[in-house]
Amino acid sequence: MDRFIATNRRLVPLLAALFLWATLFVPAAQASMVGTQTLAAQQSADAARERVQALLQREDVRDQLVSYGVDPAEAQQRVAALSDQEARQMAQRMDEMPAGGTSILGAAVFIFVVLLITDILGFTDVFPFVNNTAR
Amino acid sequence: MHPPAPAGGRRRSPVAMAVALLAAILLSACAGIPEQRAELAEGTTATELDAVPFFPDTAYYCGPASLASTLEWSGYETSPDALGGSLFIPERNGSLQPEMLATARRAGRLAYQIDGRLAAVQRELRAGHPVIVLQNLAFGWWPRWHYAVVVGLYPDDGTVVLRSGERRRHRISFKTFLHTWARAEYWAMVTPAPGGLPATAEPGPLFQALASLEGTAGVEPAIPYWRAAAGRWPESGPYAVGLANAVYAAGDADAARKVLIDALPRVAEGKGVVWNNLANIEAEQGDLAEAEAAAESAVAAGGPHVEQFRDTLADIRCRRGKGACPGAE
């Protein structure tokens, strides 16, 4: 598996270079439609370079998901579902990104007391038994 | 009131520390919250979407539970467990925002991040769309991240109603909601049913969201949304092209051609691309005279893709036996 990933890592820059080469040397003067993805990418200054970068970052995101305990095959599909922009966000700040999924188990007594007060004041909303609907 | 503990003292009393901490928490109350409330439409009546399904969640599955709720509402049958596989990150015990958007798209739904304003949430609710929000229920320094679905808003008594955790109708004050939402940078998304668009959609970000939907789920699920968007912005060239491209990719060249022809008299911006893509379809259908005229109009319209338009025109002229053919020189 490690060797597979290592091989993949070497392959990606090669494929990316091929991809760039192929886009640069499209045979001249062929009638073609302007694609939706092209229109969507138009807003960025250097779409081709960013596309290649996103390809590399997708690899990173997949590896990171696997290291966080996601099944490798599923990680592959999850990365494929991301847009270039989302893949970039994930690659750059997956560690610090808030992972929604809350549990208050394990709160120390001190934090418990502070939270209880702030819940009652309506600044936080952790405990189900505190229901502050006042303005 | 106790005098403040001397600076540099080795030990502060726990009470003083707690007071200081509490003060810090209260003072860091987020700026902008009064403005958020003031933006709400005046005199609007209460809105609550009773029909939005509820999936109770007891542990870390609030991401899948919230998404299952809005996807089911949009007509896609699912469950938190079914979505967990593409959302949940075991070692982080939670779900990330880009994957919330991507997972909605995998279900063939448009996923759109709305503005982080209470007024935007209100507009979506009034259009019938439940809104997924990310909250931090505790503190910046001790975060408890949580996804919930806003299904109701009562301007008169200043409360929102959430599908949240184990509570089907969790009713909290604007104040509490805005504090918990602000700590998650006011992140919010909607998943409109096919053919529906976010009430607060902006043309630029919506185009990106639709292109992403095609990238994730293919063109078929995107077509009803393209149709709605092309209807909402009839003067937009890109939306006419987006719809025509999707219809064409789904195998209906005749319909794609009609979309472009119908759009031409209305389109104000990006007209060159409309002409160019029309020329390609006409050429493919053997109508070379029309195709040449369309390609000429594309070149005349110009724009960032004008080189591509020139290639289209040269290719069509070659096929008509006029002018040099590519590769022949």
CSV table of C-alpha atoms in Angstrom, one decimal:
chain,number,residue,atom,x,y,z
A,1,MET,CA,0.0,0.0,0.0
A,2,ASP,CA,2.8,2.4,1.0
A,3,ARG,CA,4.6,1.6,-2.2
A,4,PHE,CA,1.4,2.1,-4.2
A,5,ILE,CA,1.1,5.6,-2.6
A,6,ALA,CA,4.8,6.3,-3.2
A,7,THR,CA,4.5,5.3,-6.9
A,8,ASN,CA,1.4,7.5,-7.2
A,9,ARG,CA,3.2,10.4,-5.7
A,10,ARG,CA,5.9,10.2,-8.4
A,11,LEU,CA,3.3,9.7,-11.1
A,12,VAL,CA,1.2,12.7,-10.3
A,13,PRO,CA,3.7,15.5,-11.3
A,14,LEU,CA,4.3,13.5,-14.5
A,15,LEU,CA,0.6,13.3,-15.3
A,16,ALA,CA,0.2,16.9,-14.4
A,17,ALA,CA,3.0,17.9,-16.8
A,18,LEU,CA,1.4,15.7,-19.5
A,19,PHE,CA,-1.9,17.4,-18.9
A,20,LEU,CA,-0.3,20.9,-19.3
A,21,TRP,CA,1.5,19.8,-22.4
A,22,ALA,CA,-1.6,18.4,-23.9
A,23,THR,CA,-3.6,21.6,-23.2
A,24,LEU,CA,-0.8,23.7,-24.7
A,25,PHE,CA,-0.5,21.7,-27.9
A,26,VAL,CA,-4.0,21.2,-29.0
A,27,PRO,CA,-4.0,21.0,-32.8
A,28,ALA,CA,-4.7,24.5,-34.2
A,29,ALA,CA,-8.0,25.7,-35.6
A,30,GLN,CA,-10.4,23.0,-34.5
A,31,ALA,CA,-14.0,24.1,-33.8
A,32,SER,CA,-14.8,23.6,-30.2
A,33,MET,CA,-17.4,24.7,-27.6
A,34,VAL,CA,-16.5,26.7,-24.6
A,35,GLY,CA,-17.1,24.4,-21.7
A,36,THR,CA,-18.9,25.2,-18.4
A,37,GLN,CA,-15.8,24.3,-16.3
A,38,THR,CA,-13.8,26.8,-18.5
A,39,LEU,CA,-16.3,29.5,-17.8
A,40,ALA,CA,-16.3,28.7,-14.1
A,41,ALA,CA,-12.4,28.8,-14.0
A,42,GLN,CA,-12.3,32.0,-16.0
A,43,GLN,CA,-12.4,34.1,-12.8
A,44,SER,CA,-8.9,32.8,-11.7
A,45,ALA,CA,-5.9,34.4,-13.3
A,46,ASP,CA,-4.0,31.2,-14.1
A,47,ALA,CA,-6.5,28.5,-14.4
A,48,ALA,CA,-4.2,25.8,-15.9
A,49,ARG,CA,-1.6,26.2,-13.1
A,50,GLU,CA,-4.2,26.1,-10.4
A,51,ARG,CA,-5.7,23.0,-12.0
A,52,VAL,CA,-2.4,21.2,-11.7
A,53,GLN,CA,-1.9,22.5,-8.2
A,54,ALA,CA,-5.4,21.2,-7.2
A,55,LEU,CA,-4.4,17.8,-8.7
A,56,LEU,CA,-1.4,17.6,-6.4
A,57,GLN,CA,-3.4,18.9,-3.4
A,58,ARG,CA,-6.1,16.2,-3.9
A,59,GLU,CA,-3.4,13.6,-3.3
A,60,ASP,CA,-2.5,15.3,-0.1
A,61,VAL,CA,-6.1,15.5,1.1
A,62,ARG,CA,-6.6,11.8,0.3
A,63,ASP,CA,-3.5,10.8,2.3
A,64,GLN,CA,-4.6,13.0,5.2
A,65,LEU,CA,-8.1,11.6,5.2
A,66,VAL,CA,-6.6,8.1,5.3
A,67,SER,CA,-4.4,9.1,8.2
A,68,TYR,CA,-7.5,10.3,10.0
A,69,GLY,CA,-8.9,6.8,9.8
A,70,VAL,CA,-11.0,7.0,6.6
A,71,ASP,CA,-11.0,3.9,4.4
A,72,PRO,CA,-8.6,4.5,1.4
A,73,ALA,CA,-11.2,3.6,-1.3
A,74,GLU,CA,-13.8,5.9,0.3
A,75,ALA,CA,-11.2,8.6,0.7
A,76,GLN,CA,-10.5,8.5,-3.0
A,77,GLN,CA,-14.2,9.0,-3.8
A,78,ARG,CA,-14.5,11.8,-1.2
A,79,VAL,CA,-11.7,13.7,-2.7
A,80,ALA,CA,-13.1,13.2,-6.2
A,81,ALA,CA,-16.3,14.9,-5.0
A,82,LEU,CA,-14.6,18.1,-3.9
A,83,SER,CA,-14.3,21.1,-6.2
A,84,ASP,CA,-10.8,22.5,-6.9
A,85,GLN,CA,-11.5,25.3,-4.4
A,86,GLU,CA,-12.7,22.9,-1.7
A,87,ALA,CA,-9.7,20.6,-2.3
A,88,ARG,CA,-7.4,23.6,-1.8
A,89,GLN,CA,-9.2,24.7,1.5
A,90,MET,CA,-8.9,21.1,2.8
A,91,ALA,CA,-5.2,20.8,1.8
A,92,GLN,CA,-4.3,24.1,3.4
A,93,ARG,CA,-6.2,23.9,6.6
A,94,MET,CA,-7.7,20.5,7.3
A,95,ASP,CA,-6.0,20.4,10.7
A,96,GLU,CA,-7.4,23.6,12.1
A,97,MET,CA,-10.8,23.3,10.3
A,98,PRO,CA,-13.6,22.9,12.8
A,99,ALA,CA,-15.0,19.3,12.6
A,100,GLY,CA,-18.6,19.6,13.6
A,101,GLY,CA,-19.7,16.8,15.8
A,102,THR,CA,-20.0,17.7,19.4
A,103,SER,CA,-19.9,16.0,22.7
A,104,ILE,CA,-19.5,17.6,26.0
A,105,LEU,CA,-18.3,14.5,27.8
A,106,GLY,CA,-14.9,15.0,29.3
A,107,ALA,CA,-15.4,18.6,30.3
A,108,ALA,CA,-13.4,19.4,33.4
A,109,VAL,CA,-15.4,20.6,36.4
A,110,PHE,CA,-14.1,24.1,36.0
A,111,ILE,CA,-15.2,24.3,32.4
A,112,PHE,CA,-18.5,22.7,33.4
A,113,VAL,CA,-19.2,25.5,35.9
A,114,VAL,CA,-18.1,28.3,33.4
A,115,LEU,CA,-20.3,26.8,30.7
A,116,LEU,CA,-23.2,26.5,33.0
A,117,ILE,CA,-23.0,30.2,33.8
A,118,THR,CA,-22.5,31.2,30.2
A,119,ASP,CA,-25.4,28.9,29.1
A,120,ILE,CA,-27.7,30.6,31.6
A,121,LEU,CA,-26.6,34.0,30.3
A,122,GLY,CA,-27.2,32.8,26.8
A,123,PHE,CA,-23.7,33.1,25.4
A,124,THR,CA,-23.3,29.4,24.8
A,125,ASP,CA,-25.7,26.5,24.2
A,126,VAL,CA,-24.1,23.3,25.5
A,127,PHE,CA,-26.4,21.9,28.2
A,128,PRO,CA,-29.8,20.6,27.1
A,129,PHE,CA,-31.3,21.3,30.6
A,130,VAL,CA,-30.5,25.1,30.3
A,131,ASN,CA,-32.9,26.6,27.9
A,132,ASN,CA,-32.6,30.3,27.6
A,133,THR,CA,-35.1,31.7,25.2
A,134,ALA,CA,-35.1,35.2,26.7
A,135,ARG,CA,-33.9,38.0,24.5
B,1,MET,CA,-15.4,43.7,45.2
B,2,HIS,CA,-11.9,42.4,45.9
B,3,PRO,CA,-9.0,44.5,44.8
B,4,PRO,CA,-7.3,43.1,41.8
B,5,ALA,CA,-4.6,40.5,42.5
B,6,PRO,CA,-1.1,42.1,42.3
B,7,ALA,CA,0.5,41.6,39.0
B,8,GLY,CA,3.2,39.0,39.0
B,9,GLY,CA,1.9,37.5,42.2
B,10,ARG,CA,2.6,33.8,42.3
B,11,ARG,CA,-0.9,32.7,43.0
B,12,ARG,CA,-4.2,34.3,42.1
B,13,SER,CA,-7.3,33.3,43.9
B,14,PRO,CA,-9.4,31.0,41.9
B,15,VAL,CA,-12.3,33.3,42.3
B,16,ALA,CA,-10.4,36.2,40.8
B,17,MET,CA,-9.3,34.0,37.9
B,18,ALA,CA,-12.8,32.9,37.2
B,19,VAL,CA,-14.1,36.4,37.3
B,20,ALA,CA,-11.4,37.6,34.9
B,21,LEU,CA,-12.1,34.7,32.6
B,22,LEU,CA,-15.8,35.3,32.6
B,23,ALA,CA,-15.2,39.0,31.9
B,24,ALA,CA,-12.9,38.0,29.0
B,25,ILE,CA,-15.6,35.7,27.6
B,26,LEU,CA,-18.3,38.3,27.9
B,27,LEU,CA,-16.2,41.1,26.4
B,28,SER,CA,-15.2,39.0,23.5
B,29,ALA,CA,-18.9,38.9,22.6
B,30,CYS,CA,-19.0,39.2,18.9
B,31,ALA,CA,-19.2,42.5,17.2
B,32,GLY,CA,-22.0,42.9,14.6
B,33,ILE,CA,-24.7,41.0,16.5
B,34,PRO,CA,-26.9,44.1,17.0
B,35,GLU,CA,-26.6,44.9,13.3
B,36,GLN,CA,-27.5,41.3,12.4
B,37,ARG,CA,-30.8,41.7,14.3
B,38,ALA,CA,-31.5,45.1,12.8
B,39,GLU,CA,-31.2,43.8,9.3
B,40,LEU,CA,-34.2,41.5,9.7
B,41,ALA,CA,-37.1,42.6,7.5
B,42,GLU,CA,-39.4,44.8,9.4
B,43,GLY,CA,-42.8,43.6,10.5
B,44,THR,CA,-42.3,40.1,9.1
B,45,THR,CA,-44.3,37.3,10.4
B,46,ALA,CA,-42.9,34.1,12.0
B,47,THR,CA,-41.7,31.4,9.7
B,48,GLU,CA,-41.4,27.7,10.6
B,49,LEU,CA,-40.9,24.8,8.3
B,50,ASP,CA,-42.7,22.0,10.2
B,51,ALA,CA,-42.2,19.4,7.4
B,52,VAL,CA,-38.4,19.3,7.6
B,53,PRO,CA,-37.5,15.8,8.8
B,54,PHE,CA,-35.6,15.2,12.0
B,55,PHE,CA,-32.8,12.7,12.6
B,56,PRO,CA,-31.9,12.6,16.3
B,57,ASP,CA,-28.2,12.4,16.9
B,58,THR,CA,-26.7,11.5,20.3
B,59,ALA,CA,-22.9,11.5,19.6
B,60,TYR,CA,-20.7,12.9,16.8
B,61,TYR,CA,-23.0,12.5,13.8
B,62,CYS,CA,-24.5,15.9,13.8
B,63,GLY,CA,-23.0,16.6,10.4
B,64,PRO,CA,-24.6,13.6,8.7
B,65,ALA,CA,-27.9,14.1,10.7
B,66,SER,CA,-28.2,17.7,9.6
B,67,LEU,CA,-27.4,17.0,6.0
B,68,ALA,CA,-29.8,14.0,6.0
B,69,SER,CA,-32.5,16.3,7.2
B,70,THR,CA,-32.2,18.9,4.4
B,71,LEU,CA,-31.5,16.2,1.7
B,72,GLU,CA,-34.7,14.3,2.7
B,73,TRP,CA,-36.6,17.6,2.7
B,74,SER,CA,-35.3,18.1,-0.9
B,75,GLY,CA,-36.7,14.7,-1.9
B,76,TYR,CA,-33.6,12.6,-1.6
B,77,GLU,CA,-34.1,9.5,0.6
B,78,THR,CA,-31.2,9.0,2.9
B,79,SER,CA,-30.1,8.6,6.6
B,80,PRO,CA,-27.3,9.8,8.7
B,81,ASP,CA,-25.7,6.4,8.6
B,82,ALA,CA,-25.8,6.4,4.8
B,83,LEU,CA,-24.1,9.8,4.6
B,84,GLY,CA,-21.6,9.1,7.4
B,85,GLY,CA,-19.3,7.2,5.0
B,86,SER,CA,-18.6,10.2,2.9
B,87,LEU,CA,-18.7,12.8,5.7
B,88,PHE,CA,-17.4,11.5,9.0
B,89,ILE,CA,-13.7,11.7,9.9
B,90,PRO,CA,-13.0,9.1,12.6
B,91,GLU,CA,-10.0,10.7,14.2
B,92,ARG,CA,-11.5,14.1,14.3
B,93,ASN,CA,-15.0,12.9,15.5
B,94,GLY,CA,-16.7,15.2,13.1
B,95,SER,CA,-17.4,16.4,9.6
B,96,LEU,CA,-15.7,19.3,7.7
B,97,GLN,CA,-17.6,22.0,5.8
B,98,PRO,CA,-16.2,21.3,2.3
B,99,GLU,CA,-17.3,17.7,2.6
B,100,MET,CA,-20.8,18.9,3.8
B,101,LEU,CA,-21.1,20.7,0.5
B,102,ALA,CA,-19.5,17.8,-1.5
B,103,THR,CA,-21.7,15.2,0.1
B,104,ALA,CA,-24.9,17.1,-0.8
B,105,ARG,CA,-23.6,17.2,-4.4
B,106,ARG,CA,-23.0,13.5,-4.4
B,107,ALA,CA,-26.7,13.2,-3.7
B,108,GLY,CA,-27.3,15.2,-6.9
B,109,ARG,CA,-28.3,18.4,-5.0
B,110,LEU,CA,-27.1,21.9,-5.4
B,111,ALA,CA,-25.0,22.8,-2.4
B,112,TYR,CA,-24.7,26.6,-1.8
B,113,GLN,CA,-23.0,28.4,1.0
B,114,ILE,CA,-25.2,31.4,1.9
B,115,ASP,CA,-24.2,34.7,3.4
B,116,GLY,CA,-23.6,34.6,7.2
B,117,ARG,CA,-26.4,37.0,8.0
B,118,LEU,CA,-29.5,36.3,10.0
B,119,ALA,CA,-31.4,38.2,7.3
B,120,ALA,CA,-30.1,35.7,4.7
B,121,VAL,CA,-31.3,32.8,6.8
B,122,GLN,CA,-34.7,34.6,7.1
B,123,ARG,CA,-34.9,35.0,3.3
B,124,GLU,CA,-34.1,31.3,2.8
B,125,LEU,CA,-36.7,30.2,5.4
B,126,ARG,CA,-39.3,32.3,3.8
B,127,ALA,CA,-38.5,30.7,0.4
B,128,GLY,CA,-39.1,27.3,2.2
B,129,HIS,CA,-35.4,26.3,2.5
B,130,PRO,CA,-34.1,24.9,5.8
B,131,VAL,CA,-30.6,26.2,6.5
B,132,ILE,CA,-27.7,24.1,7.9
B,133,VAL,CA,-25.5,26.1,10.2
B,134,LEU,CA,-22.2,25.4,11.9
B,135,GLN,CA,-22.0,26.5,15.5
B,136,ASN,CA,-19.4,26.6,18.2
B,137,LEU,CA,-21.6,25.9,21.3
B,138,ALA,CA,-18.8,26.6,23.8
B,139,PHE,CA,-15.8,28.9,23.6
B,140,GLY,CA,-13.1,29.8,21.1
B,141,TRP,CA,-10.5,28.3,23.4
B,142,TRP,CA,-12.6,25.2,24.2
B,143,PRO,CA,-14.6,24.7,21.0
B,144,ARG,CA,-17.6,22.4,20.7
B,145,TRP,CA,-18.4,22.4,17.0
B,146,HIS,CA,-21.9,21.5,16.1
B,147,TYR,CA,-24.1,21.3,12.9
B,148,ALA,CA,-27.8,22.1,13.2
B,149,VAL,CA,-30.6,22.9,10.9
B,150,VAL,CA,-32.5,26.3,11.2
B,151,VAL,CA,-36.2,25.6,10.5
B,152,GLY,CA,-37.9,28.5,12.1
B,153,LEU,CA,-37.5,32.2,12.9
B,154,TYR,CA,-39.7,34.3,15.1
B,155,PRO,CA,-38.9,38.0,14.8
B,156,ASP,CA,-41.4,39.1,17.4
B,157,ASP,CA,-40.0,37.2,20.4
B,158,GLY,CA,-36.5,37.0,18.9
B,159,THR,CA,-36.0,33.2,18.6
B,160,VAL,CA,-34.9,30.6,16.1
B,161,VAL,CA,-35.9,27.0,16.0
B,162,LEU,CA,-33.3,24.3,15.2
B,163,ARG,CA,-33.3,20.7,14.5
B,164,SER,CA,-30.3,20.0,16.8
B,165,GLY,CA,-28.8,17.0,18.4
B,166,GLU,CA,-31.5,15.1,20.2
B,167,ARG,CA,-34.0,18.0,20.0
B,168,ARG,CA,-36.5,18.2,17.2
B,169,ARG,CA,-37.5,21.8,18.1
B,170,HIS,CA,-34.7,23.5,19.9
B,171,ARG,CA,-35.9,27.0,20.3
B,172,ILE,CA,-33.2,29.5,21.4
B,173,SER,CA,-32.9,33.3,21.5
B,174,PHE,CA,-31.3,35.3,18.7
B,175,LYS,CA,-28.6,36.3,21.2
B,176,THR,CA,-27.6,32.7,22.0
B,177,PHE,CA,-27.9,31.6,18.3
B,178,LEU,CA,-25.8,34.5,17.0
B,179,HIS,CA,-23.1,34.0,19.6
B,180,THR,CA,-22.7,30.3,18.8
B,181,TRP,CA,-22.9,30.9,15.1
B,182,ALA,CA,-20.5,33.9,15.1
B,183,ARG,CA,-17.9,31.6,16.8
B,184,ALA,CA,-18.1,29.4,13.7
B,185,GLU,CA,-17.6,32.4,11.4
B,186,TYR,CA,-21.3,32.4,10.4
B,187,TRP,CA,-21.0,29.3,8.2
B,188,ALA,CA,-24.3,28.3,6.6
B,189,MET,CA,-25.5,26.3,3.6
B,190,VAL,CA,-28.7,25.3,1.8
B,191,THR,CA,-29.6,22.3,-0.5
B,192,PRO,CA,-32.5,23.4,-2.6
B,193,ALA,CA,-34.7,20.7,-4.2
B,194,PRO,CA,-34.1,20.1,-8.0
B,195,GLY,CA,-35.2,23.2,-9.9
B,196,GLY,CA,-35.1,25.4,-6.8
B,197,LEU,CA,-32.4,28.1,-6.2
B,198,PRO,CA,-31.3,29.7,-3.0
B,199,ALA,CA,-33.3,32.8,-2.4
B,200,THR,CA,-30.1,34.7,-1.7
B,201,ALA,CA,-28.1,33.2,-4.6
B,202,GLU,CA,-25.6,35.6,-6.3
B,203,PRO,CA,-24.8,34.9,-10.0
B,204,GLY,CA,-21.1,34.4,-9.6
B,205,PRO,CA,-20.9,32.0,-6.6
B,206,LEU,CA,-24.0,30.1,-7.9
B,207,PHE,CA,-22.3,29.5,-11.3
B,208,GLN,CA,-19.3,28.0,-9.4
B,209,ALA,CA,-21.7,25.9,-7.3
B,210,LEU,CA,-23.5,24.5,-10.4
B,211,ALA,CA,-20.2,23.8,-12.2
B,212,SER,CA,-19.1,21.9,-9.0
B,213,LEU,CA,-22.3,20.0,-9.0
B,214,GLU,CA,-21.6,18.8,-12.6
B,215,GLY,CA,-18.1,17.9,-11.6
B,216,THR,CA,-19.3,15.8,-8.7
B,217,ALA,CA,-22.5,14.3,-9.9
B,218,GLY,CA,-22.5,14.7,-13.7
B,219,VAL,CA,-24.8,16.9,-15.9
B,220,GLU,CA,-28.2,15.2,-15.4
B,221,PRO,CA,-28.9,16.4,-11.8
B,222,ALA,CA,-27.6,19.9,-12.7
B,223,ILE,CA,-30.0,20.5,-15.6
B,224,PRO,CA,-33.1,21.6,-13.5
B,225,TYR,CA,-31.0,24.0,-11.5
B,226,TRP,CA,-29.4,25.4,-14.7
B,227,ARG,CA,-32.9,25.9,-16.2
B,228,ALA,CA,-34.0,27.8,-13.1
B,229,ALA,CA,-30.8,29.9,-13.1
B,230,ALA,CA,-31.1,30.7,-16.8
B,231,GLY,CA,-34.7,31.8,-16.0
B,232,ARG,CA,-33.7,34.0,-13.1
B,233,TRP,CA,-30.9,35.8,-15.1
B,234,PRO,CA,-32.2,35.7,-18.7
B,235,GLU,CA,-29.7,38.4,-19.8
B,236,SER,CA,-26.7,36.3,-18.7
B,237,GLY,CA,-24.7,34.6,-21.5
B,238,PRO,CA,-22.8,32.2,-19.1
B,239,TYR,CA,-26.1,30.8,-17.7
B,240,ALA,CA,-27.5,30.3,-21.2
B,241,VAL,CA,-24.3,28.5,-22.1
B,242,GLY,CA,-24.3,26.5,-18.9
B,243,LEU,CA,-27.8,25.2,-19.5
B,244,ALA,CA,-27.1,24.5,-23.2
B,245,ASN,CA,-23.8,22.7,-22.4
B,246,ALA,CA,-25.6,20.5,-19.9
B,247,VAL,CA,-28.5,19.7,-22.2
B,248,TYR,CA,-26.0,19.0,-25.0
B,249,ALA,CA,-23.9,16.7,-22.8
B,250,ALA,CA,-27.0,14.9,-21.8
B,251,GLY,CA,-27.5,14.1,-25.5
B,252,ASP,CA,-30.1,16.6,-26.7
B,253,ALA,CA,-28.3,18.8,-29.3
B,254,ASP,CA,-31.6,20.1,-30.7
B,255,ALA,CA,-32.7,21.4,-27.3
B,256,ALA,CA,-29.3,22.9,-26.6
B,257,ARG,CA,-29.4,24.7,-30.0
B,258,LYS,CA,-32.8,26.1,-29.1
B,259,VAL,CA,-31.7,27.3,-25.7
B,260,LEU,CA,-28.9,29.3,-27.3
B,261,ILE,CA,-31.0,30.7,-30.1
B,262,ASP,CA,-33.7,31.8,-27.7
B,263,ALA,CA,-31.1,33.4,-25.4
B,264,LEU,CA,-29.4,35.5,-28.1
B,265,PRO,CA,-31.9,38.4,-28.3
B,266,ARG,CA,-31.8,38.8,-24.5
B,267,VAL,CA,-28.2,38.2,-23.7
B,268,ALA,CA,-26.1,41.3,-22.7
B,269,GLU,CA,-22.8,39.9,-21.5
B,270,GLY,CA,-20.7,36.9,-22.8
B,271,LYS,CA,-22.5,36.9,-26.2
B,272,GLY,CA,-19.5,35.6,-28.0
B,273,VAL,CA,-19.5,32.3,-26.2
B,274,VAL,CA,-23.2,31.8,-27.0
B,275,TRP,CA,-22.5,32.4,-30.7
B,276,ASN,CA,-19.5,30.1,-30.7
B,277,ASN,CA,-21.2,27.2,-29.0
B,278,LEU,CA,-24.2,27.6,-31.3
B,279,ALA,CA,-21.9,27.5,-34.3
B,280,ASN,CA,-20.4,24.2,-33.1
B,281,ILE,CA,-23.8,22.6,-32.7
B,282,GLU,CA,-25.1,23.9,-36.1
B,283,ALA,CA,-21.9,22.6,-37.8
B,284,GLU,CA,-22.3,19.2,-36.1
B,285,GLN,CA,-25.9,19.1,-37.4
B,286,GLY,CA,-24.7,19.8,-40.9
B,287,ASP,CA,-26.1,23.4,-41.1
B,288,LEU,CA,-22.7,24.8,-42.2
B,289,ALA,CA,-24.1,28.1,-43.6
B,290,GLU,CA,-25.8,29.0,-40.3
B,291,ALA,CA,-22.7,27.8,-38.4
B,292,GLU,CA,-20.4,30.1,-40.4
B,293,ALA,CA,-22.6,33.1,-39.7
B,294,ALA,CA,-22.8,32.2,-36.0
B,295,ALA,CA,-19.0,31.8,-35.8
B,296,GLU,CA,-18.5,35.2,-37.6
B,297,SER,CA,-20.8,36.8,-35.0
B,298,ALA,CA,-18.7,35.1,-32.2
B,299,VAL,CA,-15.5,36.5,-33.6
B,300,ALA,CA,-17.1,40.0,-34.0
B,301,ALA,CA,-18.3,39.8,-30.3
B,302,GLY,CA,-14.8,39.1,-29.1
B,303,GLY,CA,-13.9,38.6,-25.5
B,304,PRO,CA,-11.4,36.4,-23.6
B,305,HIS,CA,-12.1,33.3,-25.8
B,306,VAL,CA,-11.8,35.1,-29.1
B,307,GLU,CA,-8.9,32.8,-30.2
B,308,GLN,CA,-11.2,29.8,-29.8
B,309,PHE,CA,-13.9,31.6,-31.8
B,310,ARG,CA,-11.4,32.2,-34.6
B,311,ASP,CA,-10.5,28.5,-34.6
B,312,THR,CA,-14.2,27.6,-34.8
B,313,LEU,CA,-14.7,29.9,-37.7
B,314,ALA,CA,-11.6,28.6,-39.6
B,315,ASP,CA,-12.6,25.0,-39.1
B,316,ILE,CA,-16.1,25.7,-40.4
B,317,ARG,CA,-14.9,27.6,-43.4
B,318,CYS,CA,-12.5,24.8,-44.2
B,319,ARG,CA,-15.4,22.3,-44.1
B,320,ARG,CA,-17.4,24.6,-46.4
B,321,GLY,CA,-14.4,24.5,-48.9
B,322,LYS,CA,-13.6,28.2,-48.2
B,323,GLY,CA,-10.2,29.2,-46.9
B,324,ALA,CA,-7.2,27.1,-45.7
B,325,CYS,CA,-7.7,24.0,-43.6
B,326,PRO,CA,-5.8,23.6,-40.4
B,327,GLY,CA,-2.6,21.5,-40.8
B,328,ALA,CA,-2.7,21.9,-44.6
B,329,GLU,CA,-0.3,24.8,-44.7
